JSON list of C-alpha atoms in Angstrom, two decimals:
[
{"chain": "A", "resi": 1, "resn": "UNK", "atom": "CA", "xyz": [12.62, -157.13, 45.20]},
{"chain": "A", "resi": 2, "resn": "UNK", "atom": "CA", "xyz": [15.78, -155.09, 44.65]},
{"chain": "A", "resi": 3, "resn": "UNK", "atom": "CA", "xyz": [13.72, -152.21, 43.31]},
{"chain": "A", "resi": 4, "resn": "UNK", "atom": "CA", "xyz": [11.52, -152.35, 46.38]},
{"chain": "A", "resi": 5, "resn": "UNK", "atom": "CA", "xyz": [14.56, -152.20, 48.68]},
{"chain": "A", "resi": 6, "resn": "UNK", "atom": "CA", "xyz": [15.99, -149.25, 46.80]},
{"chain": "A", "resi": 7, "resn": "UNK", "atom": "CA", "xyz": [12.70, -147.38, 47.14]},
{"chain": "A", "resi": 8, "resn": "UNK", "atom": "CA", "xyz": [12.53, -148.20, 50.84]},
{"chain": "A", "resi": 9, "resn": "UNK", "atom": "CA", "xyz": [16.12, -147.11, 51.29]},
{"chain": "A", "resi": 10, "resn": "UNK", "atom": "CA", "xyz": [15.40, -143.80, 49.55]},
{"chain": "A", "resi": 11, "resn": "UNK", "atom": "CA", "xyz": [12.33, -143.29, 51.70]},
{"chain": "A", "resi": 12, "resn": "UNK", "atom": "CA", "xyz": [14.41, -143.77, 54.85]},
{"chain": "A", "resi": 13, "resn": "UNK", "atom": "CA", "xyz": [16.84, -141.03, 53.74]},
{"chain": "A", "resi": 14, "resn": "UNK", "atom": "CA", "xyz": [14.07, -138.48, 53.31]},
{"chain": "A", "resi": 15, "resn": "UNK", "atom": "CA", "xyz": [13.92, -137.37, 56.98]},
{"chain": "A", "resi": 16, "resn": "UNK", "atom": "CA", "xyz": [17.64, -136.56, 56.85]},
{"chain": "A", "resi": 17, "resn": "UNK", "atom": "CA", "xyz": [17.13, -134.52, 53.71]},
{"chain": "A", "resi": 18, "resn": "UNK", "atom": "CA", "xyz": [14.33, -132.58, 55.35]},
{"chain": "A", "resi": 19, "resn": "UNK", "atom": "CA", "xyz": [16.52, -131.94, 58.37]},
{"chain": "A", "resi": 20, "resn": "UNK", "atom": "CA", "xyz": [19.20, -130.53, 56.08]},
{"chain": "A", "resi": 21, "resn": "UNK", "atom": "CA", "xyz": [16.71, -128.16, 54.48]},
{"chain": "A", "resi": 22, "resn": "UNK", "atom": "CA", "xyz": [15.45, -127.10, 57.89]},
{"chain": "A", "resi": 23, "resn": "UNK", "atom": "CA", "xyz": [19.01, -126.47, 59.06]},
{"chain": "A", "resi": 24, "resn": "UNK", "atom": "CA", "xyz": [19.79, -124.32, 56.03]},
{"chain": "A", "resi": 25, "resn": "UNK", "atom": "CA", "xyz": [16.58, -122.38, 56.60]},
{"chain": "A", "resi": 26, "resn": "UNK", "atom": "CA", "xyz": [17.47, -121.94, 60.27]},
{"chain": "A", "resi": 27, "resn": "UNK", "atom": "CA", "xyz": [20.94, -120.64, 59.38]},
{"chain": "A", "resi": 28, "resn": "UNK", "atom": "CA", "xyz": [19.53, -118.21, 56.82]},
{"chain": "A", "resi": 29, "resn": "UNK", "atom": "CA", "xyz": [16.92, -116.98, 59.29]},
{"chain": "A", "resi": 30, "resn": "UNK", "atom": "CA", "xyz": [19.57, -116.50, 61.96]},
{"chain": "A", "resi": 31, "resn": "UNK", "atom": "CA", "xyz": [21.81, -114.59, 59.53]},
{"chain": "A", "resi": 32, "resn": "UNK", "atom": "CA", "xyz": [18.90, -112.29, 58.65]},
{"chain": "A", "resi": 33, "resn": "UNK", "atom": "CA", "xyz": [18.17, -111.66, 62.33]},
{"chain": "A", "resi": 34, "resn": "UNK", "atom": "CA", "xyz": [21.83, -110.87, 62.99]},
{"chain": "A", "resi": 35, "resn": "UNK", "atom": "CA", "xyz": [21.90, -108.48, 60.02]},
{"chain": "A", "resi": 36, "resn": "UNK", "atom": "CA", "xyz": [18.76, -106.69, 61.21]},
{"chain": "A", "resi": 37, "resn": "UNK", "atom": "CA", "xyz": [20.08, -106.40, 64.77]},
{"chain": "A", "resi": 38, "resn": "UNK", "atom": "CA", "xyz": [23.53, -105.16, 63.74]},
{"chain": "A", "resi": 39, "resn": "UNK", "atom": "CA", "xyz": [22.16, -102.67, 61.22]},
{"chain": "A", "resi": 40, "resn": "UNK", "atom": "CA", "xyz": [19.68, -101.23, 63.73]},
{"chain": "A", "resi": 41, "resn": "UNK", "atom": "CA", "xyz": [22.42, -100.84, 66.38]},
{"chain": "A", "resi": 42, "resn": "UNK", "atom": "CA", "xyz": [24.72, -99.27, 63.75]},
{"chain": "A", "resi": 43, "resn": "UNK", "atom": "CA", "xyz": [22.08, -96.76, 62.70]},
{"chain": "A", "resi": 44, "resn": "UNK", "atom": "CA", "xyz": [21.21, -95.93, 66.31]},
{"chain": "A", "resi": 45, "resn": "UNK", "atom": "CA", "xyz": [24.89, -95.30, 67.07]},
{"chain": "A", "resi": 46, "resn": "UNK", "atom": "CA", "xyz": [25.17, -92.83, 64.19]},
{"chain": "A", "resi": 47, "resn": "UNK", "atom": "CA", "xyz": [22.16, -90.99, 65.49]},
{"chain": "A", "resi": 48, "resn": "UNK", "atom": "CA", "xyz": [24.37, -89.69, 68.29]},
{"chain": "A", "resi": 49, "resn": "UNK", "atom": "CA", "xyz": [27.94, -90.18, 67.02]},
{"chain": "A", "resi": 50, "resn": "UNK", "atom": "CA", "xyz": [29.37, -88.72, 63.80]},
{"chain": "A", "resi": 51, "resn": "UNK", "atom": "CA", "xyz": [30.32, -91.50, 61.35]},
{"chain": "A", "resi": 52, "resn": "UNK", "atom": "CA", "xyz": [34.09, -91.79, 61.87]},
{"chain": "A", "resi": 53, "resn": "UNK", "atom": "CA", "xyz": [34.81, -93.07, 58.36]},
{"chain": "A", "resi": 54, "resn": "UNK", "atom": "CA", "xyz": [32.89, -94.25, 55.30]},
{"chain": "A", "resi": 55, "resn": "UNK", "atom": "CA", "xyz": [33.64, -96.83, 52.63]},
{"chain": "A", "resi": 56, "resn": "UNK", "atom": "CA", "xyz": [34.10, -93.99, 50.13]},
{"chain": "A", "resi": 57, "resn": "UNK", "atom": "CA", "xyz": [36.70, -92.40, 52.40]},
{"chain": "A", "resi": 58, "resn": "UNK", "atom": "CA", "xyz": [38.50, -95.73, 52.72]},
{"chain": "A", "resi": 59, "resn": "UNK", "atom": "CA", "xyz": [38.55, -95.94, 48.94]},
{"chain": "A", "resi": 60, "resn": "UNK", "atom": "CA", "xyz": [40.27, -92.55, 48.76]},
{"chain": "A", "resi": 61, "resn": "UNK", "atom": "CA", "xyz": [42.83, -93.69, 51.32]},
{"chain": "A", "resi": 62, "resn": "UNK", "atom": "CA", "xyz": [43.45, -96.89, 49.40]},
{"chain": "A", "resi": 63, "resn": "UNK", "atom": "CA", "xyz": [43.98, -94.79, 46.26]},
{"chain": "A", "resi": 64, "resn": "UNK", "atom": "CA", "xyz": [46.68, -92.75, 47.95]},
{"chain": "A", "resi": 65, "resn": "UNK", "atom": "CA", "xyz": [44.61, -89.65, 48.68]},
{"chain": "A", "resi": 66, "resn": "UNK", "atom": "CA", "xyz": [44.54, -87.92, 52.04]},
{"chain": "A", "resi": 67, "resn": "UNK", "atom": "CA", "xyz": [41.17, -87.14, 53.61]},
{"chain": "A", "resi": 68, "resn": "UNK", "atom": "CA", "xyz": [39.96, -83.76, 54.85]},
{"chain": "A", "resi": 69, "resn": "UNK", "atom": "CA", "xyz": [36.79, -83.54, 56.93]},
{"chain": "A", "resi": 70, "resn": "UNK", "atom": "CA", "xyz": [35.59, -81.22, 59.65]},
{"chain": "A", "resi": 71, "resn": "UNK", "atom": "CA", "xyz": [32.26, -82.09, 61.27]},
{"chain": "A", "resi": 72, "resn": "UNK", "atom": "CA", "xyz": [29.93, -79.17, 61.99]},
{"chain": "A", "resi": 73, "resn": "UNK", "atom": "CA", "xyz": [26.51, -79.54, 63.67]},
{"chain": "A", "resi": 74, "resn": "UNK", "atom": "CA", "xyz": [23.57, -78.52, 61.53]},
{"chain": "A", "resi": 75, "resn": "UNK", "atom": "CA", "xyz": [22.63, -75.85, 64.07]},
{"chain": "A", "resi": 76, "resn": "UNK", "atom": "CA", "xyz": [25.97, -74.10, 63.47]},
{"chain": "A", "resi": 77, "resn": "UNK", "atom": "CA", "xyz": [25.83, -74.23, 59.66]},
{"chain": "A", "resi": 78, "resn": "UNK", "atom": "CA", "xyz": [24.51, -71.32, 57.67]},
{"chain": "A", "resi": 79, "resn": "UNK", "atom": "CA", "xyz": [20.91, -72.22, 56.82]},
{"chain": "A", "resi": 80, "resn": "UNK", "atom": "CA", "xyz": [21.58, -71.38, 53.16]},
{"chain": "A", "resi": 81, "resn": "UNK", "atom": "CA", "xyz": [23.47, -74.70, 52.88]},
{"chain": "A", "resi": 82, "resn": "UNK", "atom": "CA", "xyz": [20.50, -76.90, 53.82]},
{"chain": "A", "resi": 83, "resn": "UNK", "atom": "CA", "xyz": [18.21, -74.81, 51.61]},
{"chain": "A", "resi": 84, "resn": "UNK", "atom": "CA", "xyz": [20.59, -75.22, 48.69]},
{"chain": "A", "resi": 85, "resn": "UNK", "atom": "CA", "xyz": [20.71, -78.99, 49.30]},
{"chain": "A", "resi": 86, "resn": "UNK", "atom": "CA", "xyz": [16.91, -79.21, 49.24]},
{"chain": "A", "resi": 87, "resn": "UNK", "atom": "CA", "xyz": [16.79, -76.98, 46.16]},
{"chain": "A", "resi": 88, "resn": "UNK", "atom": "CA", "xyz": [19.41, -78.95, 44.27]},
{"chain": "A", "resi": 89, "resn": "UNK", "atom": "CA", "xyz": [18.96, -82.51, 45.44]},
{"chain": "A", "resi": 90, "resn": "UNK", "atom": "CA", "xyz": [15.54, -83.15, 46.98]},
{"chain": "A", "resi": 91, "resn": "UNK", "atom": "CA", "xyz": [12.72, -80.59, 46.84]},
{"chain": "A", "resi": 92, "resn": "UNK", "atom": "CA", "xyz": [10.37, -82.92, 48.75]},
{"chain": "A", "resi": 93, "resn": "UNK", "atom": "CA", "xyz": [12.83, -83.74, 51.52]},
{"chain": "A", "resi": 94, "resn": "UNK", "atom": "CA", "xyz": [10.55, -82.52, 54.29]},
{"chain": "A", "resi": 95, "resn": "UNK", "atom": "CA", "xyz": [7.44, -84.29, 53.01]},
{"chain": "A", "resi": 96, "resn": "UNK", "atom": "CA", "xyz": [8.51, -87.72, 51.73]},
{"chain": "A", "resi": 97, "resn": "UNK", "atom": "CA", "xyz": [9.21, -90.83, 53.80]},
{"chain": "A", "resi": 98, "resn": "UNK", "atom": "CA", "xyz": [12.64, -91.39, 52.31]},
{"chain": "A", "resi": 99, "resn": "UNK", "atom": "CA", "xyz": [11.66, -92.13, 48.72]},
{"chain": "A", "resi": 100, "resn": "UNK", "atom": "CA", "xyz": [10.32, -89.90, 45.96]},
{"chain": "A", "resi": 101, "resn": "UNK", "atom": "CA", "xyz": [8.74, -92.14, 43.35]},
{"chain": "A", "resi": 102, "resn": "UNK", "atom": "CA", "xyz": [7.96, -89.31, 40.94]},
{"chain": "A", "resi": 103, "resn": "UNK", "atom": "CA", "xyz": [11.60, -88.14, 41.00]},
{"chain": "A", "resi": 104, "resn": "UNK", "atom": "CA", "xyz": [12.86, -91.67, 40.41]},
{"chain": "A", "resi": 105, "resn": "UNK", "atom": "CA", "xyz": [10.54, -92.13, 37.43]},
{"chain": "A", "resi": 106, "resn": "UNK", "atom": "CA", "xyz": [11.46, -88.73, 36.01]},
{"chain": "A", "resi": 107, "resn": "UNK", "atom": "CA", "xyz": [15.18, -89.46, 36.33]},
{"chain": "A", "resi": 108, "resn": "UNK", "atom": "CA", "xyz": [14.77, -92.83, 34.62]},
{"chain": "A", "resi": 109, "resn": "UNK", "atom": "CA", "xyz": [12.94, -91.25, 31.69]},
{"chain": "A", "resi": 110, "resn": "UNK", "atom": "CA", "xyz": [15.44, -88.41, 31.41]},
{"chain": "A", "resi": 111, "resn": "UNK", "atom": "CA", "xyz": [18.44, -90.73, 31.49]},
{"chain": "A", "resi": 112, "resn": "UNK", "atom": "CA", "xyz": [16.79, -93.07, 28.98]},
{"chain": "A", "resi": 113, "resn": "UNK", "atom": "CA", "xyz": [16.83, -90.21, 26.48]},
{"chain": "A", "resi": 114, "resn": "UNK", "atom": "CA", "xyz": [20.59, -90.02, 26.87]},
{"chain": "A", "resi": 115, "resn": "UNK", "atom": "CA", "xyz": [22.75, -87.00, 27.34]},
{"chain": "A", "resi": 116, "resn": "UNK", "atom": "CA", "xyz": [26.01, -85.94, 28.90]},
{"chain": "A", "resi": 117, "resn": "UNK", "atom": "CA", "xyz": [24.74, -85.32, 32.44]},
{"chain": "A", "resi": 118, "resn": "UNK", "atom": "CA", "xyz": [23.13, -88.42, 33.97]},
{"chain": "A", "resi": 119, "resn": "UNK", "atom": "CA", "xyz": [21.19, -87.73, 37.16]},
{"chain": "A", "resi": 120, "resn": "UNK", "atom": "CA", "xyz": [19.65, -90.12, 39.62]},
{"chain": "A", "resi": 121, "resn": "UNK", "atom": "CA", "xyz": [16.34, -89.86, 41.39]},
{"chain": "A", "resi": 122, "resn": "UNK", "atom": "CA", "xyz": [17.68, -90.61, 44.86]},
{"chain": "A", "resi": 123, "resn": "UNK", "atom": "CA", "xyz": [16.48, -88.49, 47.75]},
{"chain": "A", "resi": 124, "resn": "UNK", "atom": "CA", "xyz": [18.80, -86.94, 50.31]},
{"chain": "A", "resi": 125, "resn": "UNK", "atom": "CA", "xyz": [17.76, -89.75, 52.66]},
{"chain": "A", "resi": 126, "resn": "UNK", "atom": "CA", "xyz": [18.82, -92.40, 50.15]},
{"chain": "A", "resi": 127, "resn": "UNK", "atom": "CA", "xyz": [22.10, -90.64, 49.46]},
{"chain": "A", "resi": 128, "resn": "UNK", "atom": "CA", "xyz": [22.79, -90.37, 53.19]},
{"chain": "A", "resi": 129, "resn": "UNK", "atom": "CA", "xyz": [22.10, -94.08, 53.68]},
{"chain": "A", "resi": 130, "resn": "UNK", "atom": "CA", "xyz": [24.45, -94.93, 50.83]},
{"chain": "A", "resi": 131, "resn": "UNK", "atom": "CA", "xyz": [27.21, -92.55, 51.92]},
{"chain": "A", "resi": 132, "resn": "UNK", "atom": "CA", "xyz": [27.10, -93.51, 55.60]},
{"chain": "A", "resi": 133, "resn": "UNK", "atom": "CA", "xyz": [26.70, -97.28, 55.42]},
{"chain": "A", "resi": 134, "resn": "UNK", "atom": "CA", "xyz": [27.41, -98.55, 51.89]},
{"chain": "A", "resi": 135, "resn": "UNK", "atom": "CA", "xyz": [29.61, -98.13, 48.85]},
{"chain": "A", "resi": 136, "resn": "UNK", "atom": "CA", "xyz": [29.25, -96.13, 45.64]},
{"chain": "A", "resi": 137, "resn": "UNK", "atom": "CA", "xyz": [27.94, -97.75, 42.48]},
{"chain": "A", "resi": 138, "resn": "UNK", "atom": "CA", "xyz": [24.78, -99.46, 41.40]},
{"chain": "A", "resi": 139, "resn": "UNK", "atom": "CA", "xyz": [23.41, -102.98, 41.33]},
{"chain": "A", "resi": 140, "resn": "UNK", "atom": "CA", "xyz": [20.19, -104.39, 42.72]},
{"chain": "A", "resi": 141, "resn": "UNK", "atom": "CA", "xyz": [21.86, -105.78, 45.84]},
{"chain": "A", "resi": 142, "resn": "UNK", "atom": "CA", "xyz": [23.37, -102.44, 46.83]},
{"chain": "A", "resi": 143, "resn": "UNK", "atom": "CA", "xyz": [20.13, -100.61, 46.00]},
{"chain": "A", "resi": 144, "resn": "UNK", "atom": "CA", "xyz": [18.22, -103.08, 48.19]},
{"chain": "A", "resi": 145, "resn": "UNK", "atom": "CA", "xyz": [20.54, -102.41, 51.12]},
{"chain": "A", "resi": 146, "resn": "UNK", "atom": "CA", "xyz": [20.22, -98.69, 50.46]},
{"chain": "A", "resi": 147, "resn": "UNK", "atom": "CA", "xyz": [16.43, -98.95, 50.69]},
{"chain": "A", "resi": 148, "resn": "UNK", "atom": "CA", "xyz": [16.69, -100.83, 54.01]},
{"chain": "A", "resi": 149, "resn": "UNK", "atom": "CA", "xyz": [19.04, -98.27, 55.57]},
{"chain": "A", "resi": 150, "resn": "UNK", "atom": "CA", "xyz": [16.90, -95.43, 54.20]},
{"chain": "A", "resi": 151, "resn": "UNK", "atom": "CA", "xyz": [13.88, -96.81, 56.06]},
{"chain": "A", "resi": 152, "resn": "UNK", "atom": "CA", "xyz": [15.95, -97.14, 59.24]},
{"chain": "A", "resi": 153, "resn": "UNK", "atom": "CA", "xyz": [17.35, -93.61, 59.24]},
{"chain": "A", "resi": 154, "resn": "UNK", "atom": "CA", "xyz": [13.95, -92.13, 58.45]},
{"chain": "A", "resi": 155, "resn": "UNK", "atom": "CA", "xyz": [12.48, -93.95, 61.44]},
{"chain": "A", "resi": 156, "resn": "UNK", "atom": "CA", "xyz": [15.37, -93.68, 63.90]},
{"chain": "A", "resi": 157, "resn": "UNK", "atom": "CA", "xyz": [17.05, -90.37, 63.03]},
{"chain": "A", "resi": 158, "resn": "UNK", "atom": "CA", "xyz": [14.50, -87.90, 61.76]},
{"chain": "A", "resi": 159, "resn": "UNK", "atom": "CA", "xyz": [14.98, -85.21, 59.12]},
{"chain": "A", "resi": 160, "resn": "UNK", "atom": "CA", "xyz": [17.36, -82.84, 60.98]},
{"chain": "A", "resi": 161, "resn": "UNK", "atom": "CA", "xyz": [19.86, -85.65, 61.70]},
{"chain": "A", "resi": 162, "resn": "UNK", "atom": "CA", "xyz": [19.62, -86.99, 58.15]},
{"chain": "A", "resi": 163, "resn": "UNK", "atom": "CA", "xyz": [20.44, -83.55, 56.76]},
{"chain": "A", "resi": 164, "resn": "UNK", "atom": "CA", "xyz": [23.23, -83.07, 59.28]},
{"chain": "A", "resi": 165, "resn": "UNK", "atom": "CA", "xyz": [24.93, -86.34, 58.40]},
{"chain": "A", "resi": 166, "resn": "UNK", "atom": "CA", "xyz": [24.41, -85.77, 54.69]},
{"chain": "A", "resi": 167, "resn": "UNK", "atom": "CA", "xyz": [26.05, -82.34, 54.74]},
{"chain": "A", "resi": 168, "resn": "UNK", "atom": "CA", "xyz": [28.98, -83.65, 56.78]},
{"chain": "A", "resi": 169, "resn": "UNK", "atom": "CA", "xyz": [29.93, -86.79, 54.85]},
{"chain": "A", "resi": 170, "resn": "UNK", "atom": "CA", "xyz": [29.00, -85.98, 51.25]},
{"chain": "A", "resi": 171, "resn": "UNK", "atom": "CA", "xyz": [32.11, -85.77, 49.07]},
{"chain": "A", "resi": 172, "resn": "UNK", "atom": "CA", "xyz": [32.70, -82.14, 48.05]},
{"chain": "A", "resi": 173, "resn": "UNK", "atom": "CA", "xyz": [36.02, -82.63, 46.25]},
{"chain": "A", "resi": 174, "resn": "UNK", "atom": "CA", "xyz": [38.86, -85.10, 45.88]},
{"chain": "A", "resi": 175, "resn": "UNK", "atom": "CA", "xyz": [39.58, -86.27, 49.43]},
{"chain": "A", "resi": 176, "resn": "UNK", "atom": "CA", "xyz": [37.29, -83.57, 50.84]},
{"chain": "A", "resi": 177, "resn": "UNK", "atom": "CA", "xyz": [34.18, -84.59, 52.78]},
{"chain": "A", "resi": 178, "resn": "UNK", "atom": "CA", "xyz": [31.43, -82.42, 54.14]},
{"chain": "A", "resi": 179, "resn": "UNK", "atom": "CA", "xyz": [30.24, -78.91, 53.38]},
{"chain": "A", "resi": 180, "resn": "UNK", "atom": "CA", "xyz": [32.34, -77.40, 56.15]},
{"chain": "A", "resi": 181, "resn": "UNK", "atom": "CA", "xyz": [35.58, -78.85, 54.80]},
{"chain": "A", "resi": 182, "resn": "UNK", "atom": "CA", "xyz": [34.47, -77.93, 51.29]},
{"chain": "A", "resi": 183, "resn": "UNK", "atom": "CA", "xyz": [33.79, -74.34, 52.29]},
{"chain": "A", "resi": 184, "resn": "UNK", "atom": "CA", "xyz": [37.24, -74.06, 53.83]},
{"chain": "A", "resi": 185, "resn": "UNK", "atom": "CA", "xyz": [38.80, -75.55, 50.71]},
{"chain": "A", "resi": 186, "resn": "UNK", "atom": "CA", "xyz": [36.99, -73.40, 48.17]},
{"chain": "A", "resi": 187, "resn": "UNK", "atom": "CA", "xyz": [36.09, -70.20, 50.01]},
{"chain": "A", "resi": 188, "resn": "UNK", "atom": "CA", "xyz": [38.62, -70.11, 52.87]},
{"chain": "A", "resi": 189, "resn": "UNK", "atom": "CA", "xyz": [36.04, -69.85, 55.65]},
{"chain": "A", "resi": 190, "resn": "UNK", "atom": "CA", "xyz": [33.85, -72.34, 57.48]},
{"chain": "A", "resi": 191, "resn": "UNK", "atom": "CA", "xyz": [30.23, -73.20, 56.76]},
{"chain": "A", "resi": 192, "resn": "UNK", "atom": "CA", "xyz": [28.82, -71.05, 59.56]},
{"chain": "A", "resi": 193, "resn": "UNK", "atom": "CA", "xyz": [28.69, -68.13, 57.14]},
{"chain": "A", "resi": 194, "resn": "UNK", "atom": "CA", "xyz": [28.05, -68.77, 53.48]},
{"chain": "A", "resi": 195, "resn": "UNK", "atom": "CA", "xyz": [26.48, -66.71, 50.75]},
{"chain": "A", "resi": 196, "resn": "UNK", "atom": "CA", "xyz": [23.65, -68.26, 48.73]},
{"chain": "A", "resi": 197, "resn": "UNK", "atom": "CA", "xyz": [25.99, -68.51, 45.73]},
{"chain": "A", "resi": 198, "resn": "UNK", "atom": "CA", "xyz": [28.70, -70.28, 47.75]},
{"chain": "A", "resi": 199, "resn": "UNK", "atom": "CA", "xyz": [26.22, -72.79, 49.17]},
{"chain": "A", "resi": 200, "resn": "UNK", "atom": "CA", "xyz": [24.73, -73.39, 45.73]},
{"chain": "A", "resi": 201, "resn": "UNK", "atom": "CA", "xyz": [28.13, -73.97, 44.15]},
{"chain": "A", "resi": 202, "resn": "UNK", "atom": "CA", "xyz": [29.08, -76.61, 46.70]},
{"chain": "A", "resi": 203, "resn": "UNK", "atom": "CA", "xyz": [25.78, -78.44, 46.18]},
{"chain": "A", "resi": 204, "resn": "UNK", "atom": "CA", "xyz": [26.32, -78.22, 42.41]},
{"chain": "A", "resi": 205, "resn": "UNK", "atom": "CA", "xyz": [29.59, -80.11, 42.88]},
{"chain": "A", "resi": 206, "resn": "UNK", "atom": "CA", "xyz": [28.01, -83.07, 44.70]},
{"chain": "A", "resi": 207, "resn": "UNK", "atom": "CA", "xyz": [26.96, -85.21, 41.71]},
{"chain": "A", "resi": 208, "resn": "UNK", "atom": "CA", "xyz": [30.57, -85.31, 40.41]},
{"chain": "A", "resi": 209, "resn": "UNK", "atom": "CA", "xyz": [32.81, -84.07, 43.24]},
{"chain": "A", "resi": 210, "resn": "UNK", "atom": "CA", "xyz": [36.02, -85.42, 41.70]},
{"chain": "A", "resi": 211, "resn": "UNK", "atom": "CA", "xyz": [35.45, -83.56, 38.43]},
{"chain": "A", "resi": 212, "resn": "UNK", "atom": "CA", "xyz": [33.83, -80.27, 39.43]},
{"chain": "A", "resi": 213, "resn": "UNK", "atom": "CA", "xyz": [35.22, -77.17, 41.09]},
{"chain": "A", "resi": 214, "resn": "UNK", "atom": "CA", "xyz": [33.16, -74.90, 43.35]},
{"chain": "A", "resi": 215, "resn": "UNK", "atom": "CA", "xyz": [35.51, -71.94, 43.76]},
{"chain": "A", "resi": 216, "resn": "UNK", "atom": "CA", "xyz": [35.84, -71.15, 40.05]},
{"chain": "A", "resi": 217, "resn": "UNK", "atom": "CA", "xyz": [33.00, -73.11, 38.42]},
{"chain": "A", "resi": 218, "resn": "UNK", "atom": "CA", "xyz": [32.74, -73.27, 34.66]},
{"chain": "A", "resi": 219, "resn": "UNK", "atom": "CA", "xyz": [30.12, -74.30, 32.15]},
{"chain": "A", "resi": 220, "resn": "UNK", "atom": "CA", "xyz": [27.46, -76.64, 33.47]},
{"chain": "A", "resi": 221, "resn": "UNK", "atom": "CA", "xyz": [28.54, -76.32, 37.11]},
{"chain": "A", "resi": 222, "resn": "UNK", "atom": "CA", "xyz": [28.23, -72.52, 37.00]},
{"chain": "A", "resi": 223, "resn": "UNK", "atom": "CA", "xyz": [24.81, -72.65, 35.36]},
{"chain": "A", "resi": 224, "resn": "UNK", "atom": "CA", "xyz": [23.57, -75.39, 37.67]},
{"chain": "A", "resi": 225, "resn": "UNK", "atom": "CA", "xyz": [24.82, -73.50, 40.71]},
{"chain": "A", "resi": 226, "resn": "UNK", "atom": "CA", "xyz": [22.93, -70.41, 39.59]},
{"chain": "A", "resi": 227, "resn": "UNK", "atom": "CA", "xyz": [19.75, -72.43, 39.21]},
{"chain": "A", "resi": 228, "resn": "UNK", "atom": "CA", "xyz": [20.19, -73.91, 42.68]},
{"chain": "A", "resi": 229, "resn": "UNK", "atom": "CA", "xyz": [20.69, -70.46, 44.20]},
{"chain": "A", "resi": 230, "resn": "UNK", "atom": "CA", "xyz": [17.45, -69.27, 42.60]},
{"chain": "A", "resi": 231, "resn": "UNK", "atom": "CA", "xyz": [15.49, -72.32, 43.78]},
{"chain": "A", "resi": 232, "resn": "UNK", "atom": "CA", "xyz": [16.96, -71.99, 47.29]},
{"chain": "A", "resi": 233, "resn": "UNK", "atom": "CA", "xyz": [15.17, -68.65, 47.52]},
{"chain": "A", "resi": 234, "resn": "UNK", "atom": "CA", "xyz": [11.92, -70.47, 46.82]},
{"chain": "A", "resi": 235, "resn": "UNK", "atom": "CA", "xyz": [12.76, -73.02, 49.52]},
{"chain": "A", "resi": 236, "resn": "UNK", "atom": "CA", "xyz": [13.18, -70.17, 52.01]},
{"chain": "A", "resi": 237, "resn": "UNK", "atom": "CA", "xyz": [10.03, -68.29, 51.00]},
{"chain": "A", "resi": 238, "resn": "UNK", "atom": "CA", "xyz": [7.81, -71.38, 50.98]},
{"chain": "A", "resi": 239, "resn": "UNK", "atom": "CA", "xyz": [9.31, -72.84, 54.17]},
{"chain": "A", "resi": 240, "resn": "UNK", "atom": "CA", "xyz": [10.29, -76.06, 52.37]},
{"chain": "A", "resi": 241, "resn": "UNK", "atom": "CA", "xyz": [13.02, -76.53, 54.99]},
{"chain": "A", "resi": 242, "resn": "UNK", "atom": "CA", "xyz": [10.60, -76.29, 57.91]},
{"chain": "A", "resi": 243, "resn": "UNK", "atom": "CA", "xyz": [11.25, -79.86, 59.07]},
{"chain": "A", "resi": 244, "resn": "UNK", "atom": "CA", "xyz": [14.79, -78.86, 60.05]},
{"chain": "A", "resi": 245, "resn": "UNK", "atom": "CA", "xyz": [13.56, -76.72, 62.93]}
]
């Protein structure tokens, strides 16, 4: 009889357990909806307003570094800068939907072989999503968020705005953000007039901006900058930057 009562008692507690599961599910669903809504509003705001600060910039401030940035609209930048970015970072920028699977696979295979210079397969869109909304570093969670924000900016911004934000918030030196600030730092003039070699050198700095110098590049940075300058000519001739207007 006691066993029967214990079973009956357990059976009576089951509805409460189910309610607890439902409540947890409801809270998770609500959190997801809030995240989606906030992230969409955030992305829409940055479609019209320059990102005032990024997590990477805050990290520099926390480390005791000052920050130099000087926003310049894409329409005012020398076109050689965008061409160099496409040549050096994302040759399929105008044709992909935010992700370049072949580049990701190629980067994984290349890095698996080892070597001094490790390169990722991220597109300019992915890098922009990371730089504008997230933090540096890897991990599946951060990469998942990066993918989500990449989809959003591709859908809500369009290619010209993605390139504009990318060229204005990418780190181009210690405490220096954006191509315009980088051009003033390295070449003592703004980004409205840049030679192909100057543009290529700044883009060559982007993978390791705290360790590379654009004004007097040496070794790998000089060779990589030269390769970017050559490929930028191909970008111009084949209209690979046509999506920028």
